[in-house]
CSV table of C-alpha atoms and ligand atoms in Angstrom, one decimal:
chain,number,residue,atom,x,y,z
A,850,MET,CA,-24.1,-14.5,-26.5
A,851,VAL,CA,-21.9,-11.5,-25.6
A,852,SER,CA,-23.3,-8.1,-26.6
A,853,GLU,CA,-21.3,-5.1,-27.8
A,854,HIS,CA,-20.3,-3.0,-24.8
A,855,ALA,CA,-17.1,-1.2,-25.4
A,856,ALA,CA,-17.9,1.6,-22.9
A,857,GLN,CA,-18.0,-0.9,-20.0
A,858,VAL,CA,-15.2,-0.9,-17.5
A,859,LEU,CA,-14.5,-3.8,-15.2
A,860,VAL,CA,-12.0,-3.7,-12.3
A,861,ALA,CA,-10.7,-6.8,-10.7
A,862,SER,CA,-8.9,-6.9,-7.3
A,863,ASN,CA,-8.6,-9.1,-4.3
A,864,ARG,CA,-10.0,-6.5,-1.9
A,865,GLY,CA,-13.2,-4.9,-3.0
A,866,PRO,CA,-14.7,-1.5,-2.3
A,867,VAL,CA,-17.1,-2.9,0.3
A,868,SER,CA,-16.9,-5.4,3.1
A,869,TYR,CA,-19.5,-7.1,5.3
A,870,SER,CA,-19.5,-8.1,8.9
A,871,LEU,CA,-21.9,-10.5,10.5
A,872,SER,CA,-23.2,-9.6,14.0
A,873,GLU,CA,-24.3,-12.1,16.7
A,874,ASP,CA,-28.0,-11.6,15.8
A,875,GLY,CA,-27.2,-12.7,12.3
A,876,SER,CA,-27.6,-9.3,10.7
A,877,LEU,CA,-25.1,-8.0,8.1
A,878,SER,CA,-23.6,-4.6,8.1
A,879,SER,CA,-21.5,-3.1,5.3
A,880,LYS,CA,-18.5,-0.8,5.3
A,881,ARG,CA,-17.2,1.0,2.2
A,882,GLY,CA,-13.5,1.4,1.7
A,883,GLY,CA,-11.6,4.4,0.3
A,884,GLY,CA,-8.5,4.7,-1.8
A,885,GLY,CA,-7.4,5.6,-5.3
A,886,LEU,CA,-9.4,3.0,-7.2
A,887,VAL,CA,-12.7,3.8,-5.4
A,888,SER,CA,-12.4,7.4,-6.2
A,889,GLY,CA,-11.0,6.8,-9.7
A,890,LEU,CA,-13.8,4.5,-10.7
A,891,SER,CA,-16.4,7.0,-9.4
A,892,ALA,CA,-15.7,8.9,-12.6
A,893,VAL,CA,-17.1,6.1,-14.8
A,894,ASP,CA,-20.8,5.3,-15.3
A,895,ASP,CA,-20.9,1.8,-16.7
A,896,LYS,CA,-18.8,-0.3,-14.4
A,897,LEU,CA,-18.4,-3.5,-12.5
A,898,TRP,CA,-15.9,-4.3,-9.7
A,899,VAL,CA,-15.1,-8.0,-9.3
A,900,CYS,CA,-13.5,-8.8,-6.0
A,901,ALA,CA,-13.0,-11.8,-3.6
A,902,ALA,CA,-15.2,-12.4,-0.5
A,903,LEU,CA,-12.5,-12.1,2.2
A,904,GLY,CA,-14.2,-13.0,5.5
A,905,ASP,CA,-17.2,-14.7,6.9
A,906,GLY,CA,-19.4,-11.6,6.6
A,907,ASP,CA,-18.5,-11.3,2.9
A,908,ARG,CA,-19.2,-15.0,2.3
A,909,GLU,CA,-22.6,-14.7,4.1
A,910,ALA,CA,-23.5,-11.7,2.0
A,911,VAL,CA,-22.8,-13.6,-1.2
A,912,ARG,CA,-24.9,-16.5,0.0
A,913,ARG,CA,-27.8,-14.3,0.9
A,914,GLY,CA,-27.5,-12.4,-2.4
A,915,VAL,CA,-26.7,-9.2,-0.6
A,916,SER,CA,-24.6,-6.9,-2.8
A,917,GLU,CA,-24.0,-3.3,-3.8
A,918,PRO,CA,-24.8,-2.2,-7.3
A,919,GLY,CA,-21.7,-2.5,-9.5
A,920,VAL,CA,-19.9,-5.0,-7.2
A,921,ARG,CA,-19.6,-8.7,-7.6
A,922,MET,CA,-17.9,-10.7,-4.9
A,923,LEU,CA,-16.6,-14.1,-5.7
A,924,ASP,CA,-17.1,-16.7,-3.0
A,925,ILE,CA,-14.0,-18.7,-3.7
A,926,ASP,CA,-13.5,-21.7,-1.4
A,927,ALA,CA,-12.0,-20.3,1.9
A,928,ASP,CA,-9.0,-22.7,1.9
A,929,VAL,CA,-8.2,-21.9,-1.7
A,930,HIS,CA,-8.4,-18.2,-1.0
A,931,ALA,CA,-6.2,-18.5,2.1
A,932,ASP,CA,-3.5,-20.5,0.3
A,933,ALA,CA,-3.6,-18.0,-2.6
A,934,TYR,CA,-3.8,-14.8,-0.6
A,935,ASN,CA,-1.8,-15.6,2.6
A,936,GLY,CA,0.3,-18.5,1.2
A,937,ILE,CA,1.4,-17.1,-2.1
A,938,ALA,CA,0.4,-13.4,-2.7
A,939,ASN,CA,1.4,-12.1,0.7
A,940,SER,CA,4.1,-14.6,1.7
A,941,VAL,CA,5.9,-15.1,-1.6
A,942,LEU,CA,5.1,-12.4,-4.2
A,943,TRP,CA,5.0,-9.5,-1.7
A,944,PHE,CA,8.3,-10.8,-0.2
A,945,VAL,CA,9.9,-11.0,-3.6
A,946,HIS,CA,8.8,-7.5,-4.8
A,947,HIS,CA,9.7,-5.9,-1.5
A,948,MET,CA,12.9,-8.0,-1.1
A,949,LEU,CA,12.0,-9.1,2.4
A,950,TYR,CA,13.5,-12.6,2.6
A,951,GLN,CA,16.3,-13.6,4.9
A,952,THR,CA,17.9,-15.4,2.0
A,953,PRO,CA,20.3,-17.7,3.9
A,954,VAL,CA,17.2,-19.7,5.2
A,955,GLU,CA,14.3,-18.6,3.0
A,956,PRO,CA,12.4,-18.9,0.8
A,957,VAL,CA,11.9,-22.7,0.6
A,958,PHE,CA,10.1,-23.8,-2.6
A,959,ASP,CA,9.0,-27.3,-1.8
A,960,ALA,CA,5.9,-29.5,-2.2
A,961,GLU,CA,3.8,-27.3,0.1
A,962,PHE,CA,4.7,-24.3,-2.0
A,963,ARG,CA,3.5,-26.2,-5.1
A,964,ARG,CA,0.2,-27.1,-3.4
A,965,ARG,CA,-0.4,-23.4,-2.6
A,966,TRP,CA,0.6,-22.4,-6.1
A,967,ALA,CA,-2.2,-24.6,-7.4
A,968,SER,CA,-4.6,-22.6,-5.2
A,969,TYR,CA,-3.2,-19.4,-6.6
A,970,GLU,CA,-3.8,-20.7,-10.1
A,971,ALA,CA,-7.4,-21.7,-9.2
A,972,TYR,CA,-8.1,-18.3,-7.5
A,973,ASN,CA,-6.8,-16.5,-10.6
A,974,ARG,CA,-8.9,-18.8,-12.8
A,975,ALA,CA,-12.0,-18.0,-10.8
A,976,PHE,CA,-11.5,-14.3,-11.5
A,977,ALA,CA,-10.7,-14.8,-15.2
A,978,GLU,CA,-13.9,-16.9,-15.6
A,979,ALA,CA,-16.1,-14.4,-13.7
A,980,LEU,CA,-14.7,-11.5,-15.8
A,981,ALA,CA,-15.2,-13.4,-19.0
A,982,GLY,CA,-18.8,-14.0,-18.0
A,983,GLU,CA,-19.5,-10.4,-17.1
A,984,ALA,CA,-17.7,-8.4,-19.7
A,985,GLY,CA,-19.5,-7.1,-22.8
A,986,ARG,CA,-17.8,-7.3,-26.2
A,987,GLY,CA,-14.8,-4.9,-26.4
A,988,ALA,CA,-15.1,-3.9,-22.7
A,989,ALA,CA,-12.0,-2.6,-20.8
A,990,VAL,CA,-10.8,-4.8,-17.8
A,991,LEU,CA,-8.4,-3.4,-15.3
A,992,VAL,CA,-6.7,-6.1,-13.3
A,993,GLN,CA,-5.0,-5.0,-10.0
A,994,ASP,CA,-1.8,-6.2,-8.4
A,995,TYR,CA,0.3,-9.3,-7.6
A,996,HIS,CA,-2.7,-11.2,-6.3
A,997,LEU,CA,-4.1,-11.5,-9.9
A,998,ALA,CA,-0.9,-11.7,-12.0
A,999,LEU,CA,-2.2,-14.7,-14.0
A,1000,VAL,CA,-5.6,-13.2,-14.8
A,1001,PRO,CA,-4.6,-11.2,-17.9
A,1002,GLY,CA,-3.2,-14.3,-19.7
A,1003,LEU,CA,-6.1,-16.5,-18.7
A,1004,LEU,CA,-8.7,-13.9,-19.6
A,1005,ARG,CA,-7.1,-13.2,-23.0
A,1006,GLU,CA,-7.5,-16.9,-23.9
A,1007,LEU,CA,-11.2,-16.8,-22.9
A,1008,ARG,CA,-12.0,-13.4,-24.4
A,1009,PRO,CA,-9.6,-12.1,-27.0
A,1010,ASP,CA,-12.0,-9.2,-27.8
A,1011,LEU,CA,-11.4,-7.5,-24.4
A,1012,ARG,CA,-9.0,-4.6,-23.7
A,1013,ILE,CA,-7.0,-5.9,-20.7
A,1014,GLY,CA,-4.8,-3.8,-18.4
A,1015,HIS,CA,-2.8,-4.8,-15.4
A,1016,PHE,CA,-1.7,-2.4,-12.7
A,1017,SER,CA,1.0,-3.2,-10.1
A,1018,HIS,CA,0.6,-1.2,-6.8
A,1019,THR,CA,3.8,-2.6,-5.5
A,1020,PRO,CA,7.5,-2.3,-6.5
A,1021,TRP,CA,8.8,-4.8,-9.0
A,1022,ALA,CA,11.8,-6.9,-8.0
A,1023,PRO,CA,15.1,-6.5,-9.9
A,1024,VAL,CA,15.8,-9.5,-12.1
A,1025,ASP,CA,18.5,-11.0,-9.8
A,1026,TYR,CA,16.0,-11.1,-6.9
A,1027,PHE,CA,13.0,-12.1,-9.1
A,1028,ARG,CA,15.1,-15.2,-10.0
A,1029,LEU,CA,14.7,-16.5,-6.5
A,1030,LEU,CA,11.4,-17.8,-7.8
A,1031,PRO,CA,11.4,-21.3,-9.4
A,1032,ASP,CA,12.0,-20.7,-13.1
A,1033,ASP,CA,8.7,-22.0,-14.3
A,1034,ILE,CA,6.8,-19.9,-11.7
A,1035,GLY,CA,8.7,-16.7,-12.6
A,1036,GLU,CA,7.9,-17.3,-16.3
A,1037,GLN,CA,4.3,-18.0,-15.6
A,1038,LEU,CA,3.9,-14.8,-13.7
A,1039,LEU,CA,5.6,-12.7,-16.4
A,1040,ARG,CA,3.5,-14.3,-19.1
A,1041,GLY,CA,0.4,-13.9,-17.0
A,1042,ILE,CA,0.9,-10.1,-16.9
A,1043,LEU,CA,2.0,-10.0,-20.5
A,1044,GLY,CA,-1.4,-11.3,-21.4
A,1045,ALA,CA,-2.5,-7.7,-20.9
A,1046,ASP,CA,-2.5,-5.1,-23.7
A,1047,ARG,CA,-0.9,-2.8,-21.2
A,1048,ALA,CA,1.0,-3.4,-18.0
A,1049,ALA,CA,1.3,-0.3,-15.8
A,1050,PHE,CA,3.3,0.7,-12.7
A,1051,LEU,CA,3.5,3.5,-10.1
A,1052,THR,CA,7.0,4.7,-11.1
A,1053,ARG,CA,9.4,4.4,-14.0
A,1054,ARG,CA,11.8,2.4,-11.7
A,1055,TRP,CA,9.3,-0.4,-11.2
A,1056,ALA,CA,8.3,-0.4,-14.8
A,1057,ASP,CA,12.0,-0.7,-15.8
A,1058,ALA,CA,12.5,-3.6,-13.4
A,1059,PHE,CA,9.5,-5.5,-14.9
A,1060,VAL,CA,10.8,-4.9,-18.4
A,1061,GLY,CA,14.3,-6.0,-17.2
A,1062,CYS,CA,12.8,-9.3,-16.0
A,1063,CYS,CA,10.8,-9.9,-19.2
A,1064,THR,CA,13.9,-9.1,-21.4
A,1065,GLU,CA,16.3,-11.3,-19.5
A,1066,ILE,CA,13.9,-14.3,-18.8
A,1067,LEU,CA,11.6,-14.2,-21.8
A,1068,GLY,CA,13.6,-12.2,-24.4
A,1069,GLY,CA,11.1,-9.2,-24.3
A,1070,THR,CA,7.7,-7.9,-23.5
A,1071,ASP,CA,6.1,-9.2,-26.6
A,1072,ARG,CA,3.1,-7.0,-27.7
A,1073,THR,CA,2.3,-5.6,-24.3
A,1074,ARG,CA,2.7,-1.9,-23.8
A,1075,ILE,CA,4.2,-0.5,-20.6
A,1076,GLY,CA,2.9,2.5,-18.7
A,1077,VAL,CA,3.6,4.6,-15.7
A,1078,HIS,CA,0.9,6.3,-13.6
A,1079,GLY,CA,2.1,7.9,-10.3
A,1080,LEU,CA,-1.1,8.0,-8.2
A,1081,GLY,CA,-1.4,11.3,-6.4
A,1082,ALA,CA,-3.2,12.5,-3.2
A,1083,ASP,CA,-6.8,13.6,-3.5
A,1084,ALA,CA,-6.4,17.2,-2.3
A,1085,ASP,CA,-10.1,18.2,-2.4
A,1086,PHE,CA,-11.2,15.3,-0.4
A,1087,LEU,CA,-8.4,15.4,2.1
A,1088,ARG,CA,-8.6,19.1,2.8
A,1089,ARG,CA,-12.4,18.9,3.4
A,1090,ARG,CA,-12.3,15.7,5.4
A,1091,ALA,CA,-9.4,16.9,7.6
A,1092,HIS,CA,-11.5,19.8,8.9
A,1093,GLU,CA,-14.6,17.9,10.0
A,1094,ALA,CA,-15.6,17.8,13.6
A,1095,ASP,CA,-14.4,14.3,14.4
A,1096,VAL,CA,-10.9,15.2,13.2
A,1097,ASP,CA,-10.9,18.4,15.3
A,1098,GLU,CA,-11.8,16.3,18.3
A,1099,ARG,CA,-9.0,13.9,17.7
A,1100,LEU,CA,-6.5,16.7,17.2
A,1101,ALA,CA,-7.4,18.1,20.6
A,1102,ALA,CA,-6.9,14.7,22.2
A,1103,LEU,CA,-3.6,14.2,20.4
A,1104,ARG,CA,-2.4,17.7,21.6
A,1105,GLU,CA,-3.3,16.6,25.1
A,1106,GLN,CA,-1.2,13.4,24.7
A,1107,VAL,CA,1.8,15.3,23.3
A,1108,GLY,CA,1.5,17.7,26.2
A,1109,SER,CA,3.4,20.9,27.2
A,1110,ASP,CA,0.9,23.3,25.7
A,1111,GLY,CA,1.9,23.0,22.1
A,1112,ASP,CA,5.6,23.7,22.7
A,1113,ARG,CA,6.7,20.3,21.8
A,1114,ARG,CA,7.5,19.2,18.2
A,1115,THR,CA,6.0,16.1,16.7
A,1116,ILE,CA,7.4,13.4,14.4
A,1117,VAL,CA,4.5,11.6,12.9
A,1118,ARG,CA,4.3,8.3,11.1
A,1119,VAL,CA,1.2,6.5,9.9
A,1120,ASP,CA,1.5,3.0,8.5
A,1121,ARG,CA,0.0,-0.4,8.3
A,1122,THR,CA,2.1,-2.6,10.6
A,1123,GLU,CA,3.8,-3.9,7.5
A,1124,LEU,CA,7.3,-5.4,7.3
A,1125,SER,CA,8.3,-3.2,4.4
A,1126,LYS,CA,7.4,0.0,6.3
A,1127,ASN,CA,10.5,-0.2,8.5
A,1128,ILE,CA,8.7,1.0,11.6
A,1129,VAL,CA,11.3,-0.8,13.9
A,1130,ARG,CA,14.3,1.0,12.4
A,1131,GLY,CA,12.3,4.3,12.5
A,1132,LEU,CA,11.9,3.7,16.3
A,1133,HIS,CA,15.7,2.9,16.6
A,1134,ALA,CA,16.4,6.2,14.8
A,1135,TYR,CA,14.2,8.1,17.2
A,1136,ARG,CA,15.9,6.5,20.1
A,1137,ALA,CA,19.3,7.4,18.6
A,1138,LEU,CA,18.1,11.0,18.3
A,1139,LEU,CA,17.2,11.1,22.0
A,1140,ASP,CA,20.4,9.3,23.0
A,1141,GLU,CA,22.8,11.4,20.9
A,1142,ARG,CA,21.1,14.8,21.1
A,1143,PRO,CA,19.8,15.4,24.6
A,1144,GLU,CA,18.6,18.8,23.6
A,1145,TRP,CA,15.5,17.1,22.1
A,1146,ARG,CA,14.5,15.3,25.3
A,1147,GLU,CA,11.1,16.6,26.6
A,1148,ARG,CA,10.9,18.8,23.4
A,1149,VAL,CA,9.7,16.2,20.9
A,1150,VAL,CA,7.1,13.4,20.7
A,1151,HIS,CA,7.0,10.6,18.2
A,1152,VAL,CA,3.4,10.0,17.3
A,1153,ALA,CA,3.4,6.6,15.6
A,1154,PHE,CA,0.3,4.9,14.2
A,1155,ALA,CA,0.8,1.3,13.3
A,1156,TYR,CA,-2.4,-0.2,12.2
A,1157,PRO,CA,-3.1,-3.9,12.1
A,1158,SER,CA,-2.4,-5.7,8.8
A,1159,ARG,CA,-2.2,-9.3,7.6
A,1160,GLN,CA,-2.5,-10.7,11.1
A,1161,ASP,CA,-3.1,-14.2,9.8
A,1162,LEU,CA,0.7,-14.3,9.1
A,1163,ALA,CA,2.9,-15.1,12.2
A,1164,VAL,CA,5.7,-12.9,10.9
A,1165,TYR,CA,3.3,-9.9,10.9
A,1166,ARG,CA,2.1,-10.7,14.4
A,1167,GLU,CA,5.7,-10.9,15.6
A,1168,TYR,CA,6.5,-7.6,13.9
A,1169,THR,CA,3.6,-5.9,15.5
A,1170,ALA,CA,4.8,-7.1,18.9
A,1171,ALA,CA,8.3,-5.9,18.1
A,1172,VAL,CA,7.0,-2.4,17.4
A,1173,GLN,CA,5.0,-2.3,20.6
A,1174,SER,CA,7.9,-3.6,22.7
A,1175,LEU,CA,10.4,-1.1,21.3
A,1176,ALA,CA,8.1,1.8,21.8
A,1177,ASP,CA,7.6,0.6,25.4
A,1178,GLU,CA,11.4,0.3,25.9
A,1179,ILE,CA,12.0,3.9,24.6
A,1180,ASN,CA,9.3,5.2,26.9
A,1181,ALA,CA,10.7,3.3,29.9
A,1182,ALA,CA,14.3,4.5,29.1
A,1183,HIS,CA,13.6,8.2,28.4
A,1184,GLY,CA,10.1,9.0,29.6
A,1185,THR,CA,9.5,11.5,32.5
A,1186,PRO,CA,6.4,12.2,34.5
A,1187,GLY,CA,5.3,14.9,32.1
A,1188,TRP,CA,6.6,13.4,28.8
A,1189,THR,CA,5.8,10.3,26.9
A,1190,PRO,CA,8.4,10.1,24.1
A,1191,VAL,CA,6.5,7.7,21.9
A,1192,VAL,CA,2.7,7.9,21.5
A,1193,LEU,CA,1.8,4.6,19.8
A,1194,HIS,CA,-1.7,3.8,18.5
A,1195,VAL,CA,-2.5,0.5,16.9
A,1196,LYS,CA,-6.2,0.8,16.3
A,1197,ASP,CA,-7.1,2.0,12.8
A,1198,ASP,CA,-8.8,5.4,12.9
A,1199,PHE,CA,-8.8,7.5,9.7
A,1200,ALA,CA,-9.9,10.7,11.5
A,1201,ARG,CA,-7.1,10.4,14.0
A,1202,SER,CA,-4.6,9.8,11.1
A,1203,LEU,CA,-5.8,13.1,9.5
A,1204,ALA,CA,-5.4,14.9,12.9
A,1205,ALA,CA,-1.9,13.6,13.1
A,1206,TYR,CA,-1.2,14.8,9.6
A,1207,ARG,CA,-2.4,18.3,10.6
A,1208,LEU,CA,-0.2,18.3,13.8
A,1209,ALA,CA,3.0,17.0,12.2
A,1210,ASP,CA,6.1,19.1,12.3
A,1211,VAL,CA,8.0,16.2,10.8
A,1212,ALA,CA,6.7,13.2,8.8
A,1213,LEU,CA,8.8,10.0,8.9
A,1214,VAL,CA,8.3,7.8,5.8
A,1215,ASN,CA,11.2,5.4,5.8
A,1216,PRO,CA,10.1,2.2,4.0
A,1217,ILE,CA,12.6,-0.5,3.0
A,1218,ARG,CA,10.7,-0.5,-0.3
A,1219,ASP,CA,7.3,0.8,-1.2
A,1220,GLY,CA,5.3,1.0,-4.5
A,1221,MET,CA,4.4,4.6,-3.8
A,1222,ASN,CA,3.5,5.5,-0.2
A,1223,LEU,CA,0.6,7.9,-0.1
A,1224,VAL,CA,1.2,9.0,3.4
A,1225,ALA,CA,4.3,10.9,2.1
A,1226,LYS,CA,1.9,12.7,-0.3
A,1227,GLU,CA,-1.0,13.3,2.0
A,1228,VAL,CA,0.9,14.9,5.0
A,1229,PRO,CA,2.1,18.0,3.1
A,1230,VAL,CA,-1.4,18.5,1.7
A,1231,VAL,CA,-3.1,18.4,5.1
A,1232,SER,CA,-0.4,19.8,7.5
A,1233,ASP,CA,-1.6,22.9,9.4
A,1234,HIS,CA,1.8,24.7,9.8
A,1235,GLY,CA,4.0,23.0,7.2
A,1236,CYS,CA,5.9,19.8,7.7
A,1237,ALA,CA,9.4,18.6,6.9
A,1238,LEU,CA,9.4,15.2,5.2
A,1239,VAL,CA,12.0,12.6,6.0
A,1240,LEU,CA,11.7,10.2,3.1
A,1241,SER,CA,13.2,6.9,2.1
A,1242,ARG,CA,14.8,6.8,-1.3
A,1243,GLU,CA,13.3,3.4,-1.7
A,1244,ALA,CA,9.7,4.7,-1.7
A,1245,GLY,CA,8.1,5.2,-5.1
A,1246,ALA,CA,7.1,8.7,-3.9
A,1247,TYR,CA,10.8,9.6,-3.9
A,1248,GLU,CA,10.7,10.0,-7.7
A,1249,GLU,CA,8.3,12.9,-7.3
A,1250,LEU,CA,9.0,14.3,-3.8
A,1251,GLY,CA,12.7,13.7,-3.4
A,1252,ALA,CA,13.8,17.2,-4.3
A,1253,ASP,CA,12.0,18.8,-1.3
A,1254,ALA,CA,12.3,16.0,1.2
A,1255,ILE,CA,15.2,15.0,3.5
A,1256,VAL,CA,16.1,11.8,1.8
A,1257,VAL,CA,17.4,8.7,3.7
A,1258,ASN,CA,18.8,5.3,3.1
A,1259,PRO,CA,16.2,3.3,5.1
A,1260,TYR,CA,18.7,0.9,6.5
A,1261,ASP,CA,20.9,3.6,8.0
A,1262,VAL,CA,19.6,4.3,11.5
A,1263,THR,CA,22.3,6.9,12.3
A,1264,ALA,CA,21.6,8.8,9.1
A,1265,THR,CA,17.9,8.6,9.8
A,1266,ALA,CA,18.4,10.0,13.3
A,1267,ASP,CA,20.5,12.9,11.7
A,1268,ALA,CA,17.7,13.5,9.2
A,1269,LEU,CA,15.2,13.7,12.0
A,1270,HIS,CA,17.4,16.3,13.7
A,1271,GLU,CA,17.7,18.3,10.5
A,1272,ALA,CA,13.9,18.1,9.9
A,1273,LEU,CA,13.1,19.2,13.5
A,1274,SER,CA,15.6,22.1,13.2
A,1275,MET,CA,14.4,23.3,9.8
A,1276,GLU,CA,13.7,27.0,9.8
A,1277,SER,CA,9.9,27.8,9.4
A,1278,GLY,CA,10.2,29.7,6.1
A,1279,GLU,CA,12.1,26.9,4.5
A,1280,ARG,CA,9.7,24.4,5.9
A,1281,ALA,CA,6.7,26.3,4.5
A,1282,GLY,CA,8.3,26.6,1.0
A,1283,ARG,CA,9.1,23.0,0.9
A,1284,THR,CA,5.7,21.9,2.1
A,1285,GLU,CA,4.0,24.0,-0.6
A,1286,ARG,CA,6.2,22.4,-3.3
A,1287,LEU,CA,5.7,18.9,-1.9
A,1288,ALA,CA,1.9,19.4,-1.8
A,1289,ALA,CA,1.9,20.6,-5.4
A,1290,ALA,CA,4.0,17.6,-6.6
A,1291,ALA,CA,1.9,15.2,-4.4
A,1292,THR,CA,-1.4,16.3,-6.0
A,1293,ALA,CA,-0.2,16.4,-9.6
A,1294,LEU,CA,-2.2,13.3,-10.6
A,1295,PRO,CA,-5.4,13.0,-8.5
A,1296,PRO,CA,-7.1,9.6,-8.3
A,1297,GLN,CA,-9.7,10.2,-10.9
A,1298,ARG,CA,-7.2,11.5,-13.5
A,1299,TRP,CA,-4.9,8.7,-12.6
A,1300,PHE,CA,-7.6,6.1,-13.4
A,1301,LEU,CA,-9.0,7.8,-16.5
A,1302,ASP,CA,-5.4,8.2,-17.9
A,1303,GLN,CA,-5.0,4.4,-17.6
A,1304,LEU,CA,-8.3,3.8,-19.3
A,1305,GLU,CA,-7.7,6.2,-22.2
A,1306,ALA,CA,-4.2,4.7,-22.7
A,1307,LEU,CA,-5.7,1.2,-22.7
A,1308,ARG,CA,-8.4,2.1,-25.2
A,1309,GLY,CA,-6.1,4.3,-27.3
B,1239,F6P,O1,-0.7,-1.8,-2.2
B,1239,F6P,C1,-0.7,-3.1,-2.2
B,1239,F6P,C2,-1.8,-3.7,-1.4
B,1239,F6P,O2,-1.8,-5.1,-1.4
B,1239,F6P,C3,-3.2,-3.3,-1.9
B,1239,F6P,O3,-3.6,-4.0,-3.0
B,1239,F6P,C4,-3.9,-3.5,-0.6
B,1239,F6P,O4,-5.1,-2.8,-0.6
B,1239,F6P,C5,-3.0,-3.0,0.5
B,1239,F6P,O5,-1.7,-3.4,0.0
B,1239,F6P,C6,-3.3,-3.6,1.8
B,1239,F6P,O6,-3.1,-5.0,1.8
B,1239,F6P,P1,-4.2,-6.1,2.2
B,1239,F6P,O7,-5.3,-6.0,1.2
B,1239,F6P,O8,-3.4,-7.4,2.2
B,1239,F6P,O9,-4.7,-5.7,3.6
């Protein structure tokens, strides 16, 4: 029997707020993650976060009954999870929404795809059943992202009393591209999300694309309300964290690597090594800057952090290797005994990222397509001396930051090189004024407000 519990909030996502690793002596250690949802949900008392066990450590934690209060990890069969997460969510849905396919030869929707799709359905069903079992009567359930697009529809069938929201952290594909998907699969995805009372997105552009797909393919959005919530940077947290001792240490080390006693400018980028982030074209643009404008040689360093992501997928491993080899090539072609043109780091280190934000004269954020891109919002907040932002018009953040950024078409390497030159040359007064306005726009909707707005709108 389900008890009345309208104040309860459940969040469902593939990746949870905590992960476990198993050491050789058999002990488990846990690591808490950050991000908008973690900080948003901290504003709520009565809550449960349902997530998937992702690795061996997580699975062992579930088996031993180790958990954190307010978190339930689902030990979904490892092969089913791999097919759903790697095989469908990250190789198909991510590619559709970010328009990453080389369409003359891919995608190929064959029997193997159908087999993986069955796993995606099973994985979504496991979430829907767990949520149906945990939620009190009238509770609010906030389902996250493309991994769990079928959950709202499945959960509505099991528990019509719940308030169900779905939030997309990615772009949404325009209808002509969405139609790459087999027709029945496309319809199933749309109907899955339309099982929610409210479907929300990071920008108006992605919300409109979703409505466009629903209108053209299904004839409308039925009874589902559509919302837009542009997640902002967490200014209080960032400003405090960016001045802790470990960040100061890393800042000193980075200054050392940049060299030349602080006279050199820096172009900073911080990304997951993600196909949509356009790191390779960013490096080509930097090389074009050095080739075409020799006055910048020895006077600028590109500090590029490209952190490991989705390394189970061959195409991500190849991309990571391409980033490394292009950085090496630029250093070999242009480097001098006292100057390393590209300082590339590939090991994830949050404190070092904040140090780079503080150091940045220019931030390069040039994704092919991006749901929001929080780096674009965080750098102006943390930067010590003001920072010019080179920003792709295809990032969700463009809607809020475009007016004070130097905006680029992410495919245009020559225009990006020109934008880097303009950014490096920006007069300090203008740079400071722009940085102040960028920081204000970037922090307009802090994570807790972002989360509570969604909740209020869902209950309203
Ligand atoms: O923003 C989209 C997203 O998939 C998030 O849900 C996720 O936390 C992030 O990208 C990183 O991806 P992954 O969880 O696959 O490492």
